[in-house]
Coordinates of C-alpha atoms in Angstrom, one line a residue:
X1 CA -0.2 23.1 2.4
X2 CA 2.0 23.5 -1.1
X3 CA 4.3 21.7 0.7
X4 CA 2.3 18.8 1.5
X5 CA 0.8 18.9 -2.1
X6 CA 4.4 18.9 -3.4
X7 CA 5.3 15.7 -1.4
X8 CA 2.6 14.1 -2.0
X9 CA 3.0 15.0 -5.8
X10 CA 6.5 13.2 -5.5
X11 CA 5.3 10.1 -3.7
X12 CA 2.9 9.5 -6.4
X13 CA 5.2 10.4 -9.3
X14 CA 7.2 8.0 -7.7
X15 CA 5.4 5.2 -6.6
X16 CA 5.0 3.4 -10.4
X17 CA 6.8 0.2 -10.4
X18 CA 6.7 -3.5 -11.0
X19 CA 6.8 -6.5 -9.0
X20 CA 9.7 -8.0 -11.2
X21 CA 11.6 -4.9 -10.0
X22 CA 12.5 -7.2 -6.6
X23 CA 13.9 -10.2 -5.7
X24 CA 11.8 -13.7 -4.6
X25 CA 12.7 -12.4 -1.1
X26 CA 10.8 -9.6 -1.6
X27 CA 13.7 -7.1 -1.6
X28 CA 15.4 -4.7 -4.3
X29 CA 18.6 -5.4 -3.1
X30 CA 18.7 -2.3 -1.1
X31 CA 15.8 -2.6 1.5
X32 CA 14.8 -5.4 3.5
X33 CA 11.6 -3.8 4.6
X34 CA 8.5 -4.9 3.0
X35 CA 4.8 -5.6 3.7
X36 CA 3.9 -9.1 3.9
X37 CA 0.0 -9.3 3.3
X38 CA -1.9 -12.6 4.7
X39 CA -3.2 -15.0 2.1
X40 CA -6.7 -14.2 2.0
X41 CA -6.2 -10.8 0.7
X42 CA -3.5 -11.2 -2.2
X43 CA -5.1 -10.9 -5.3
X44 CA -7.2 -8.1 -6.7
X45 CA -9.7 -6.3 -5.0
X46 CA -12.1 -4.1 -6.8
X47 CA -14.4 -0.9 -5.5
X48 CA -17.5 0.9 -6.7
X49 CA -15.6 3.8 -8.1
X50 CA -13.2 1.9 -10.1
X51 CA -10.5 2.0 -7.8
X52 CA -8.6 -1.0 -7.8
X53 CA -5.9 -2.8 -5.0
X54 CA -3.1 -5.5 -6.0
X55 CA -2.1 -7.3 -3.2
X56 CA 1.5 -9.2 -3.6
X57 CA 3.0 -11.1 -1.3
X58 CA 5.3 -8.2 -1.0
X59 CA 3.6 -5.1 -1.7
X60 CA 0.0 -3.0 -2.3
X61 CA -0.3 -2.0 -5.7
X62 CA -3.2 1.1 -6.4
X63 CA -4.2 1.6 -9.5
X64 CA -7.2 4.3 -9.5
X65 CA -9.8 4.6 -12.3
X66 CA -7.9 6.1 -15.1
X67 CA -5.5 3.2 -14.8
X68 CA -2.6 5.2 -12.6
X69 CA -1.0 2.8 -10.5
X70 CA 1.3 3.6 -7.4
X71 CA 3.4 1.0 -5.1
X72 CA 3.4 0.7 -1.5
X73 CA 6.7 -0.7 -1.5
X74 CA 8.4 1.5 -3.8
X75 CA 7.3 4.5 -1.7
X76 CA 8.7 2.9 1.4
X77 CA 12.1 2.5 -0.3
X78 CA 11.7 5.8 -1.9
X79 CA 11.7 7.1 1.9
X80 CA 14.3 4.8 2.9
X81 CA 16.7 5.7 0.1
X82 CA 16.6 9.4 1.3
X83 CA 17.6 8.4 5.1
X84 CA 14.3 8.3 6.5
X85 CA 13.2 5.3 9.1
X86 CA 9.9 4.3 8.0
X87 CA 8.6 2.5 11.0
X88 CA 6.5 -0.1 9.5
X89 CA 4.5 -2.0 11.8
X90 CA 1.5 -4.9 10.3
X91 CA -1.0 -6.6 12.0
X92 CA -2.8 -9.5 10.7
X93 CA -5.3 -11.8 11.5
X94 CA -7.6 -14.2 9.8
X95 CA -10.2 -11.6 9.3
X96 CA -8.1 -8.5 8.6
X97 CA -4.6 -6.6 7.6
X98 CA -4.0 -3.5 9.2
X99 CA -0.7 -1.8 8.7
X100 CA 1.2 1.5 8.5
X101 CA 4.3 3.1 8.3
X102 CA 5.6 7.3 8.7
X103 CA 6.9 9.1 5.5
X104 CA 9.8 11.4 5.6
X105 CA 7.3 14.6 7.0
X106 CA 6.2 11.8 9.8
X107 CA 2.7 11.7 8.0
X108 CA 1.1 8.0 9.0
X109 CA 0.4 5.9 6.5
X110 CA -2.3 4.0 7.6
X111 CA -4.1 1.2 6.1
X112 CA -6.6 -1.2 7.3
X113 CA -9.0 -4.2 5.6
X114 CA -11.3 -6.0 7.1
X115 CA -12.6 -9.5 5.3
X116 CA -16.5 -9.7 5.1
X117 CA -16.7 -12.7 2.9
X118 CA -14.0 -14.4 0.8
X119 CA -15.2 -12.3 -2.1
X120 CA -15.7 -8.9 -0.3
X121 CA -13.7 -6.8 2.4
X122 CA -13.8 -3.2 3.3
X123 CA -11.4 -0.8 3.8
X124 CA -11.6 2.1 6.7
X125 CA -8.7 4.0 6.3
X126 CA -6.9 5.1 2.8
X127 CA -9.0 3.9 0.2
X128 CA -12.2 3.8 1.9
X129 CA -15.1 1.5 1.0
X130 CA -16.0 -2.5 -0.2
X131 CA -14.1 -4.1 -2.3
X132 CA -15.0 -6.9 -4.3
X133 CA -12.4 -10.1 -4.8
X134 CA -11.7 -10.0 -8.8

């Protein structure tokens, strides 16, 4: 369990970063491997508790209620950097995003929105709950 707690202490310590960081193709240079979200959900998305999910067109960005904010994307390349294969697989359709990928202790990621409205979706998986379009 420490362990777990230590990765996961890591992955968020890790997982601040900026859009400008990468490229117009989506890439730092190093990793071609990105999420691609569809066009309905880029943008901000809003829940009850504060939380608080930036969709790119190349990454998820979390920023929880005391402002924190950790990167999908970064994370990724933070596992690739260190030899792991992530094992990203999306799935997209007009009415929802699913996708997920395995960290270096094969944990699934797992994420998955579903549009209700064009101002509202929920999520069922990390980051549970409805979300509201800001």
């Amino acid at each position: 369990m420490k362990k777990l707690l230590l990765l996961l202490s890591v992955f968020f310590m890790l997982s601040c970063t900026s859009e400008d960081e990468y490229d117009s193709s989506g890439s730092n240079g190093n990793h071609a491997t990105r999420i691609s979200p569809p066009e309905w959900i880029i943008g901000k998305w809003k829940n009850e508790e504060g939380i608080v999910l930036q969709f790119t067109k190349s990454d998820l960005i979390i920023i929880n209620s005391t402002g924190y904010q950790s990167s999908v994307s970064y994370g990724i390349d933070y596992w690739e950097e260190k030899g792991n294969d992530v094992e990203l697989v999306e799935t997209k359709t007009e009415d929802s995003y699913i996708f997920e990928y395995r960290d270096a202790a094969s944990t699934k990621q797992y994420f998955n929105f579903v549009k209700t409205s064009d101002t509202q979706m929920g999520s069922k998986r990390f980051y549970k709950g409805n979300y509201t379009k800001l």
